[in-house]
Short mmCIF file of C-alpha atoms and ligand atoms in Angstrom, two decimals:
data_model
loop_
_atom_site.label_atom_id
_atom_site.label_comp_id
_atom_site.label_asym_id
_atom_site.label_seq_id
_atom_site.Cartn_x
_atom_site.Cartn_y
_atom_site.Cartn_z
CA MET I 300 106.16 42.88 37.75
CA TYR I 301 109.89 43.50 38.18
CA TRP I 302 112.34 40.86 39.39
CA ASP I 303 114.75 43.62 40.48
CA ARG I 304 113.00 46.97 40.28
CA SER I 305 115.92 49.20 41.29
CA ILE I 306 118.19 47.72 38.63
CA GLU I 307 115.64 47.27 35.85
CA THR I 308 114.35 50.89 36.13
CA LEU I 309 117.61 52.54 36.96
CA ASP I 310 117.90 55.92 35.15
CA ALA I 311 120.59 56.59 32.58
CA GLY I 312 122.85 58.41 35.04
CA GLY I 313 122.62 55.63 37.60
CA LEU I 314 123.17 52.96 35.06
CA ASN I 315 126.27 54.76 33.74
CA LYS I 316 127.73 55.04 37.23
CA LEU I 317 127.08 51.40 37.95
CA GLN I 318 128.57 50.33 34.64
CA LEU I 319 131.72 52.38 35.22
CA ALA I 320 132.21 50.94 38.72
CA ARG I 321 131.64 47.43 37.39
CA LEU I 322 133.90 48.01 34.42
CA ARG I 323 136.74 49.05 36.72
CA GLU I 324 136.12 45.91 38.74
CA THR I 325 136.14 43.84 35.53
CA VAL I 326 139.38 45.40 34.32
CA ARG I 327 140.91 44.63 37.72
CA ARG I 328 139.75 41.07 37.52
CA ALA I 329 140.54 40.50 33.82
CA GLY I 330 144.07 41.82 34.37
CA LYS I 331 144.81 38.53 36.13
CA SER I 332 144.45 36.65 32.87
CA PRO I 333 147.67 36.38 30.77
CA PHE I 334 145.71 37.44 27.73
CA TYR I 335 144.24 40.67 29.10
CA LYS I 336 147.25 41.48 31.24
CA GLN I 337 149.26 41.86 28.06
CA ARG I 338 146.49 43.73 26.23
CA PHE I 339 145.97 46.22 29.07
CA GLN I 340 149.74 46.93 29.20
CA LYS I 341 149.85 47.56 25.47
CA ALA I 342 146.80 49.86 25.62
CA LYS I 343 148.08 51.51 28.83
CA LEU I 344 144.73 50.77 30.45
CA SER I 345 144.13 50.06 34.08
CA ALA I 346 141.26 50.15 36.51
CA GLU I 347 142.87 53.29 37.99
CA ASN I 348 143.14 55.30 34.81
CA LEU I 349 139.71 54.32 33.54
CA ALA I 350 137.94 57.69 33.84
CA SER I 351 134.83 56.98 31.78
CA LEU I 352 133.22 54.21 29.77
CA GLU I 353 134.73 55.75 26.68
CA ASP I 354 138.24 54.85 27.85
CA LEU I 355 137.42 51.23 27.18
CA LYS I 356 137.80 52.03 23.47
CA LYS I 357 141.60 52.13 23.94
CA LEU I 358 141.35 48.36 24.08
CA PRO I 359 141.20 46.30 20.86
CA PHE I 360 138.23 43.98 20.32
CA THR I 361 138.30 40.43 21.54
CA THR I 362 137.29 37.87 18.86
CA LYS I 363 136.27 34.29 18.63
CA ASP I 364 139.71 33.62 17.14
CA ASP I 365 141.33 35.00 20.30
CA LEU I 366 139.28 32.58 22.38
CA ARG I 367 140.30 29.63 20.19
CA ALA I 368 143.98 30.63 20.12
CA GLN I 369 144.36 31.65 23.76
CA GLY I 370 142.40 28.91 25.48
CA LEU I 371 143.14 28.89 29.22
CA LYS I 372 145.09 32.16 28.96
CA MET I 373 141.75 33.91 28.96
CA LEU I 374 141.00 32.72 32.56
CA ALA I 375 141.11 35.36 35.29
CA ARG I 376 140.88 32.81 38.07
CA PRO I 377 142.70 29.51 38.59
CA LEU I 378 141.14 26.58 36.81
CA THR I 379 140.44 24.92 40.18
CA GLU I 380 137.90 27.67 40.95
CA MET I 381 135.93 26.81 37.88
CA VAL I 382 132.84 24.68 38.43
CA ARG I 383 131.49 24.36 34.92
CA LEU I 384 132.34 24.71 31.27
CA HIS I 385 130.15 25.13 28.23
CA ALA I 386 131.11 25.16 24.62
CA SER I 387 129.36 27.06 21.81
CA SER I 388 127.53 24.82 19.43
CA GLY I 389 130.13 25.44 16.80
CA THR I 390 127.68 26.66 14.23
CA THR I 391 130.57 28.40 12.56
CA GLY I 392 133.71 26.27 12.92
CA GLN I 393 135.53 24.96 15.97
CA ALA I 394 133.68 25.27 19.28
CA THR I 395 134.83 27.82 21.84
CA VAL I 396 134.99 26.95 25.53
CA ILE I 397 133.69 29.14 28.33
CA TYR I 398 134.49 28.49 32.00
CA TYR I 399 132.32 29.53 34.94
CA THR I 400 132.97 29.94 38.64
CA ARG I 401 130.26 29.28 41.18
CA ALA I 402 129.53 32.98 41.37
CA ASP I 403 129.21 33.17 37.61
CA ILE I 404 126.62 30.40 37.59
CA ALA I 405 124.67 32.33 40.28
CA THR I 406 124.71 35.69 38.46
CA TRP I 407 123.77 34.03 35.17
CA ALA I 408 120.86 32.19 36.78
CA ASP I 409 119.67 35.46 38.23
CA LEU I 410 119.77 37.18 34.80
CA VAL I 411 117.68 34.38 33.29
CA ALA I 412 115.24 34.49 36.24
CA ARG I 413 114.92 38.29 35.71
CA SER I 414 114.29 37.74 32.01
CA ILE I 415 111.55 35.17 32.31
CA TYR I 416 109.94 36.84 35.30
CA MET I 417 109.59 39.91 33.07
CA THR I 418 107.34 37.92 30.67
CA GLY I 419 105.08 36.84 33.52
CA LEU I 420 106.51 33.47 34.55
CA ARG I 421 105.87 32.88 38.23
CA PRO I 422 106.60 30.14 40.80
CA LYS I 423 103.21 28.58 40.22
CA ASP I 424 104.15 27.85 36.56
CA VAL I 425 105.21 24.51 35.17
CA PHE I 426 108.12 25.07 32.90
CA GLN I 427 109.21 22.51 30.32
CA ASN I 428 112.67 23.17 29.02
CA MET I 429 112.88 21.65 25.56
CA MET I 430 116.39 22.89 24.82
CA GLY I 431 119.45 20.61 24.59
CA TYR I 432 121.11 20.04 27.93
CA GLY I 433 124.83 19.55 27.79
CA LEU I 434 127.57 21.74 26.29
CA PHE I 435 125.02 24.06 24.74
CA THR I 436 124.09 26.85 27.16
CA GLY I 437 120.40 26.98 26.30
CA GLY I 438 119.41 24.00 28.42
CA LEU I 439 121.20 24.42 31.73
CA GLY I 440 121.10 28.25 31.45
CA PHE I 441 117.33 28.25 31.53
CA HIS I 442 117.15 25.39 33.89
CA TYR I 443 119.02 27.24 36.63
CA GLY I 444 117.12 30.45 35.86
CA ALA I 445 113.71 28.85 36.13
CA GLU I 446 114.65 27.07 39.37
CA ARG I 447 116.00 30.34 40.76
CA LEU I 448 112.62 31.91 39.98
CA GLY I 449 110.87 29.03 41.63
CA ALA I 450 108.92 27.48 38.73
CA LEU I 451 108.49 23.71 38.63
CA THR I 452 111.09 22.86 35.99
CA ILE I 453 110.90 19.83 33.71
CA PRO I 454 114.31 19.13 32.25
CA ALA I 455 112.84 17.58 29.04
CA GLY I 456 115.84 18.33 26.84
CA ALA I 457 115.66 18.47 23.06
CA GLY I 458 113.85 16.20 20.67
CA ASN I 459 111.77 13.09 21.28
CA SER I 460 108.59 14.83 20.15
CA LEU I 461 106.10 12.32 21.36
CA ARG I 462 107.50 12.45 24.86
CA GLN I 463 107.50 16.21 24.82
CA VAL I 464 103.76 16.14 24.11
CA ARG I 465 103.10 13.52 26.75
CA LEU I 466 105.06 15.52 29.34
CA MET I 467 103.03 18.62 28.58
CA GLN I 468 99.81 16.67 29.01
CA GLN I 469 100.81 14.81 32.11
CA PHE I 470 102.23 17.74 34.10
CA GLY I 471 100.08 20.57 32.78
CA THR I 472 102.96 22.52 31.33
CA THR I 473 102.29 26.27 31.25
CA ALA I 474 105.56 27.58 29.75
CA ILE I 475 108.00 26.12 27.30
CA HIS I 476 111.52 27.02 26.17
CA ILE I 477 111.96 25.86 22.56
CA ILE I 478 113.89 26.56 19.38
CA PRO I 479 111.45 28.30 17.02
CA SER I 480 111.99 25.94 14.07
CA TYR I 481 111.40 22.98 16.44
CA ALA I 482 108.21 24.60 17.78
CA LEU I 483 106.82 24.64 14.27
CA TYR I 484 107.99 21.12 13.63
CA LEU I 485 106.47 19.76 16.85
CA LEU I 486 103.04 20.76 15.62
CA LYS I 487 103.09 17.68 13.35
CA THR I 488 103.26 15.41 16.42
CA PHE I 489 100.19 17.10 17.95
CA ASP I 490 98.47 16.74 14.62
CA ASP I 491 99.37 13.08 14.23
CA LYS I 492 97.90 12.42 17.69
CA GLY I 493 94.77 14.40 16.89
CA LEU I 494 95.62 16.91 19.61
CA ASP I 495 95.43 20.66 19.63
CA PRO I 496 98.11 22.41 21.74
CA ARG I 497 95.67 25.20 22.35
CA GLY I 498 93.72 22.78 24.52
CA LEU I 499 96.66 22.59 26.97
CA PRO I 500 97.25 25.08 29.79
CA LEU I 501 100.22 26.49 27.90
CA ARG I 502 100.52 30.26 28.12
CA LEU I 503 104.15 31.27 27.55
CA ALA I 504 106.87 30.29 25.13
CA PHE I 505 110.52 31.40 25.18
CA ILE I 506 111.97 31.14 21.73
CA GLY I 507 115.47 31.88 20.75
CA ALA I 508 118.93 30.48 19.81
CA GLU I 509 118.38 31.03 16.07
CA PRO I 510 117.24 33.90 13.91
CA HIS I 511 113.54 33.85 13.24
CA SER I 512 111.07 36.27 11.80
CA GLU I 513 108.09 38.08 13.27
CA ASP I 514 105.77 35.83 11.18
CA THR I 515 107.39 32.72 12.74
CA ARG I 516 106.68 34.14 16.17
CA ARG I 517 103.05 34.86 15.28
CA ARG I 518 102.63 31.37 13.86
CA ILE I 519 103.91 29.87 17.07
CA GLU I 520 101.67 32.04 19.16
CA ALA I 521 98.58 31.17 17.10
CA ALA I 522 99.22 27.46 16.96
CA TYR I 523 100.06 26.98 20.70
CA GLY I 524 97.77 29.70 22.10
CA VAL I 525 100.70 31.37 23.88
CA LYS I 526 102.66 34.60 24.06
CA ALA I 527 106.04 33.95 22.60
CA TYR I 528 109.06 35.94 23.77
CA ASN I 529 112.38 36.32 21.94
CA SER I 530 115.40 35.30 23.97
CA TYR I 531 118.99 36.19 23.01
CA GLY I 532 122.29 35.09 24.38
CA LEU I 533 125.58 33.49 23.49
CA SER I 534 127.92 31.28 25.44
CA GLU I 535 130.64 33.91 25.43
CA MET I 536 128.33 36.14 27.49
CA ASN I 537 127.10 33.23 29.75
CA GLY I 538 124.43 32.01 27.45
CA PRO I 539 120.71 32.98 27.49
CA GLY I 540 119.77 36.03 29.58
CA VAL I 541 121.75 38.70 27.67
CA ALA I 542 118.72 40.34 26.06
CA PHE I 543 115.05 39.38 26.32
CA GLU I 544 111.67 40.70 25.28
CA CYS I 545 109.33 42.35 27.70
CA PRO I 546 105.56 42.15 27.49
CA GLU I 547 105.65 44.87 24.85
CA GLN I 548 107.23 42.43 22.41
CA ASN I 549 108.94 45.24 20.68
CA GLY I 550 112.70 44.62 20.93
CA MET I 551 114.78 42.85 23.53
CA HIS I 552 116.07 44.70 26.62
CA VAL I 553 119.83 44.19 26.93
CA TRP I 554 120.70 43.78 30.66
CA GLU I 555 123.05 46.70 30.73
CA ASP I 556 124.02 46.33 34.39
CA ALA I 557 125.73 43.05 33.31
CA PHE I 558 126.72 43.72 29.70
CA LEU I 559 128.18 46.87 28.29
CA MET I 560 126.92 47.11 24.77
CA GLU I 561 128.43 48.68 21.66
CA VAL I 562 126.92 48.39 18.18
CA ILE I 563 129.46 48.93 15.42
CA ASP I 564 129.73 48.89 11.69
CA PRO I 565 131.39 45.50 11.09
CA ARG I 566 133.62 46.88 8.40
CA THR I 567 134.82 50.16 9.90
CA ALA I 568 134.28 49.21 13.60
CA GLU I 569 132.77 52.73 14.09
CA PRO I 570 129.67 53.01 16.22
CA VAL I 571 126.36 53.03 14.34
CA SER I 572 123.37 55.28 15.14
CA PRO I 573 120.15 54.03 16.72
CA GLY I 574 118.02 52.04 14.30
CA GLU I 575 120.95 51.25 12.05
CA PRO I 576 121.98 47.62 11.88
CA GLY I 577 125.41 46.85 13.21
CA GLU I 578 127.45 44.16 14.97
CA LEU I 579 126.85 43.67 18.68
CA VAL I 580 129.91 44.00 20.88
CA PHE I 581 129.68 43.19 24.58
CA THR I 582 131.83 43.56 27.66
CA ASN I 583 131.05 41.45 30.66
CA LEU I 584 130.48 43.55 33.74
CA THR I 585 129.82 40.88 36.33
CA ARG I 586 131.77 37.82 35.28
CA ARG I 587 134.64 36.52 37.42
CA GLY I 588 136.11 33.37 35.88
CA MET I 589 136.47 34.45 32.35
CA PRO I 590 135.48 38.08 31.73
CA LEU I 591 135.55 39.19 28.05
CA LEU I 592 136.00 42.76 27.05
CA ARG I 593 134.74 44.20 23.79
CA TYR I 594 133.76 40.82 22.46
CA ARG I 595 132.64 40.88 18.86
CA THR I 596 129.65 38.62 18.65
CA ARG I 597 129.25 38.73 14.82
CA ASP I 598 125.51 39.12 15.45
CA LEU I 599 123.78 41.84 13.61
CA ALA I 600 121.00 43.98 15.13
CA SER I 601 120.03 47.62 15.65
CA TYR I 602 119.44 49.29 18.99
CA ASP I 603 116.68 51.56 20.25
CA PRO I 604 117.49 53.94 23.08
CA THR I 605 113.94 55.33 23.41
CA PRO I 606 111.99 54.66 26.61
CA CYS I 607 109.94 51.47 26.76
CA PRO I 608 106.41 51.62 28.03
CA CYS I 609 107.19 48.78 30.41
CA GLY I 610 109.33 51.13 32.43
CA ARG I 611 112.60 49.35 32.03
CA THR I 612 115.45 51.62 31.16
CA HIS I 613 117.85 49.13 29.57
CA ARG I 614 118.16 49.76 25.85
CA ARG I 615 116.45 47.42 23.43
CA ILE I 616 117.84 45.66 20.40
CA SER I 617 115.94 44.49 17.38
CA ARG I 618 115.62 40.89 16.29
CA ILE I 619 118.99 39.38 15.33
CA GLN I 620 119.15 39.83 11.55
CA GLY I 621 121.88 37.21 11.13
CA ARG I 622 125.60 36.90 11.72
CA THR I 623 128.29 38.69 9.81
CA ASP I 624 129.53 35.26 8.88
CA ASP I 625 126.31 33.85 7.65
CA MET I 626 125.75 36.48 5.07
CA LEU I 627 125.62 34.82 1.67
CA ILE I 628 126.93 36.43 -1.44
CA ILE I 629 124.90 35.06 -4.33
CA LYS I 630 125.51 36.42 -7.79
CA GLY I 631 127.28 39.28 -6.08
CA VAL I 632 124.20 40.15 -3.98
CA ASN I 633 124.46 40.18 -0.18
CA ILE I 634 121.70 38.02 1.33
CA PHE I 635 120.90 37.02 4.88
CA PRO I 636 119.05 33.72 5.43
CA ILE I 637 116.51 35.53 7.56
CA GLN I 638 115.33 37.47 4.48
CA ILE I 639 114.31 34.15 2.89
CA GLU I 640 112.46 33.09 6.01
CA GLN I 641 110.66 36.45 6.26
CA VAL I 642 109.26 36.02 2.74
CA LEU I 643 108.28 32.35 3.14
CA MET I 644 106.72 32.54 6.61
CA ALA I 645 104.57 35.46 5.54
CA MET I 646 102.85 33.22 2.97
CA PRO I 647 99.97 31.27 4.47
CA GLU I 648 100.35 28.39 2.01
CA VAL I 649 103.89 27.69 3.14
CA ALA I 650 104.25 25.03 5.87
CA THR I 651 107.00 25.02 8.46
CA ASN I 652 110.11 24.00 6.67
CA TYR I 653 112.27 24.95 3.76
CA LEU I 654 115.78 24.37 2.47
CA VAL I 655 118.08 26.47 0.36
CA GLU I 656 120.75 24.89 -1.79
CA LEU I 657 123.43 26.87 -3.45
CA THR I 658 125.42 25.50 -6.33
CA ARG I 659 127.72 27.00 -8.93
CA GLN I 660 127.65 26.15 -12.61
CA ASP I 661 130.12 27.67 -15.00
CA PHE I 662 130.94 30.46 -12.51
CA ASN I 663 127.23 31.13 -12.18
CA ASP I 664 125.56 30.88 -8.75
CA GLN I 665 122.30 29.01 -8.60
CA MET I 666 119.86 29.21 -5.72
CA HIS I 667 117.46 26.39 -5.31
CA VAL I 668 114.67 26.83 -2.70
CA LYS I 669 112.69 23.80 -1.65
CA VAL I 670 109.52 24.80 0.17
CA GLU I 671 107.14 22.63 2.08
CA VAL I 672 103.54 23.44 1.29
CA LYS I 673 100.72 22.94 3.79
CA GLU I 674 98.69 19.79 3.29
CA SER I 675 95.46 21.66 2.49
CA PHE I 676 97.19 23.62 -0.30
CA PHE I 677 99.12 20.70 -1.74
CA LYS I 678 96.36 19.74 -4.14
CA GLU I 679 96.69 17.76 -7.28
CA ASP I 680 95.77 20.83 -9.14
CA LEU I 681 98.80 21.50 -11.35
CA LYS I 682 97.59 24.92 -12.42
CA TYR I 683 97.19 25.99 -8.78
CA LEU I 684 100.60 24.66 -7.75
CA HIS I 685 102.23 26.27 -10.71
CA GLY I 686 100.68 29.63 -9.76
CA LEU I 687 101.77 29.25 -6.12
CA LYS I 688 105.32 28.43 -7.25
CA LYS I 689 105.33 31.54 -9.38
CA ARG I 690 104.11 33.72 -6.53
CA ILE I 691 106.78 32.39 -4.19
CA THR I 692 109.44 32.95 -6.78
CA GLU I 693 108.27 36.51 -7.38
CA ALA I 694 108.13 37.29 -3.66
CA LEU I 695 111.67 35.93 -3.12
CA LYS I 696 112.89 37.80 -6.15
CA SER I 697 111.52 41.15 -5.01
CA GLU I 698 113.17 40.69 -1.58
CA LEU I 699 116.49 39.16 -2.69
CA LEU I 700 116.91 40.76 -6.11
CA ILE I 701 117.89 37.49 -7.64
CA THR I 702 115.65 34.80 -9.06
CA PRO I 703 115.77 31.47 -7.27
CA ARG I 704 114.58 28.15 -8.63
CA VAL I 705 111.67 27.20 -6.40
CA GLU I 706 110.46 23.66 -5.86
CA LEU I 707 107.33 22.89 -3.91
CA VAL I 708 107.41 19.73 -1.76
CA GLU I 709 104.94 17.95 0.48
CA PRO I 710 104.91 18.83 4.15
CA HIS I 711 107.38 16.99 6.42
CA THR I 712 109.58 15.77 3.64
CA LEU I 713 112.63 17.98 4.10
CA PRO I 714 115.35 17.08 6.66
CA ARG I 715 115.26 18.87 9.97
CA SER I 716 117.34 19.05 13.15
CA GLU I 717 116.47 18.96 16.78
CA GLY I 718 118.89 21.79 17.45
CA LYS I 719 119.31 24.97 15.50
CA ALA I 720 117.73 24.60 12.09
CA VAL I 721 120.09 24.03 9.10
CA ARG I 722 118.41 25.87 6.27
CA ILE I 723 121.25 26.63 3.93
CA ILE I 724 123.39 24.09 2.12
CA ASP I 725 126.20 25.80 0.20
CA ARG I 726 127.70 23.43 -2.34
CA ARG I 727 129.72 26.13 -4.10
CA GLU I 728 133.49 25.60 -4.04
P1 ADP D 827 127.25 29.17 18.26
O1 ADP D 827 125.90 29.00 17.63
O2 ADP D 827 127.97 30.43 17.86
O3 ADP D 827 128.11 27.95 18.17
P2 ADP D 827 125.97 29.54 20.90
O4 ADP D 827 125.43 28.21 21.13
O5 ADP D 827 126.57 30.26 22.02
O6 ADP D 827 127.08 29.50 19.86
O7 ADP D 827 124.81 30.40 20.27
C1 ADP D 827 124.84 31.80 20.30
C2 ADP D 827 124.43 32.35 18.96
O8 ADP D 827 123.06 31.94 18.68
C3 ADP D 827 124.33 33.83 18.97
O9 ADP D 827 125.60 34.45 18.77
C4 ADP D 827 123.39 34.11 17.83
O10 ADP D 827 124.00 34.06 16.61
C5 ADP D 827 122.38 32.97 17.98
N1 ADP D 827 121.18 33.38 18.71
C6 ADP D 827 120.93 33.19 20.02
N2 ADP D 827 119.73 33.70 20.34
C7 ADP D 827 119.20 34.22 19.26
C8 ADP D 827 117.95 34.87 18.93
N3 ADP D 827 117.05 35.09 19.86
N4 ADP D 827 117.75 35.23 17.68
C9 ADP D 827 118.71 34.99 16.72
N5 ADP D 827 119.83 34.37 16.93
C10 ADP D 827 120.10 34.00 18.15
ZN1 ZN D 828 110.09 46.94 27.86
#
């Protein structure tokens, strides 16, 4: 049940020792990049004077802006040694580019293989990868990982719903990798064809790349007849395979032999306690081409250091609550989009899609939430619909502390994307 038992179950002392050795190695490697060379000199940090993991804190954080501004100055090896590049999807501004050596591709594939093996994927499985191939790391990252594991891998790519369904039928797909919002959307295609995904041999789904709630996971599990596992990663730390759920489905194990994790208060940069939400900060421990140290991910989650019944010792993180930069301030109240999803997906009448529009009138923020309602509830009973609208408004209000204007719409009428869902449209100046 372990891909790499000795690493996955290494005790705290052993893990600490391994991390320190790898951190020294990383500092040695990263010192070859013009960017870190200068930073190390300023901080008087070297592989030789690094006595404990704590010493890393002498070094300032690395940010997305550093990556954008420094470009190739971040590389620790000559460009000619790089065999691939990926770029982040640019959800928040200009894309950042990450370069990989051949060795980096191999260690990344191994981490993804370890992650999906943990959920029960085996060489006999037929794995359909429904993530975008290309600059986005989700597609190729999983592709290499699944091949490394030995599963039959179908490089389906994103979108083209009818073809996705046909591939599943034709090849007897048992596992899928899919963006959660797309998993919900794809159900319409099954429905249109009069098919039930539960009739297929599907048993596993890997969902990630965007924040989603527990209710969304349960909906996917129920509709497809699968176990769905949360998958977390970002291109700056390879891509997928940074943290992944085990069969306990209770938090994602961060692969701490490969990533040194800090969780900080995004305002003060001080470490937070277990269970408290904070910003994830990672240091690569195994990367060669472009190691990043103390990289601020902007992703918010809490961590749990307690032992996991699965026997793995690597600490777990909660679901990603959002990014520091996707927090909305509406009428002075801080709101994360995931809060809206949590409320909506917990209501059985709500279908799979919704859209939030923010406007400002006379210095006053307005929040307009369009919600798709399931066919069976979208009756021509005005009194019923009025009541439902009222209940949704109340539920949102009690979670968000502001009163949105809710509009109920028919299923499949709101725009959607094949990649990460775009749920918020902010039209405020
Ligand atoms: P970006 O979206 O920043 O352009 P990436 O394509 O590298 O770049 O995506 C990584 C980001 O996607 C993460 O930083 C995180 O915000 C989000 N993400 C990835 N996996 C998950 C997940 N399982 N849950 C929530 N968010 C996730
Ligand atoms: Zn576990």
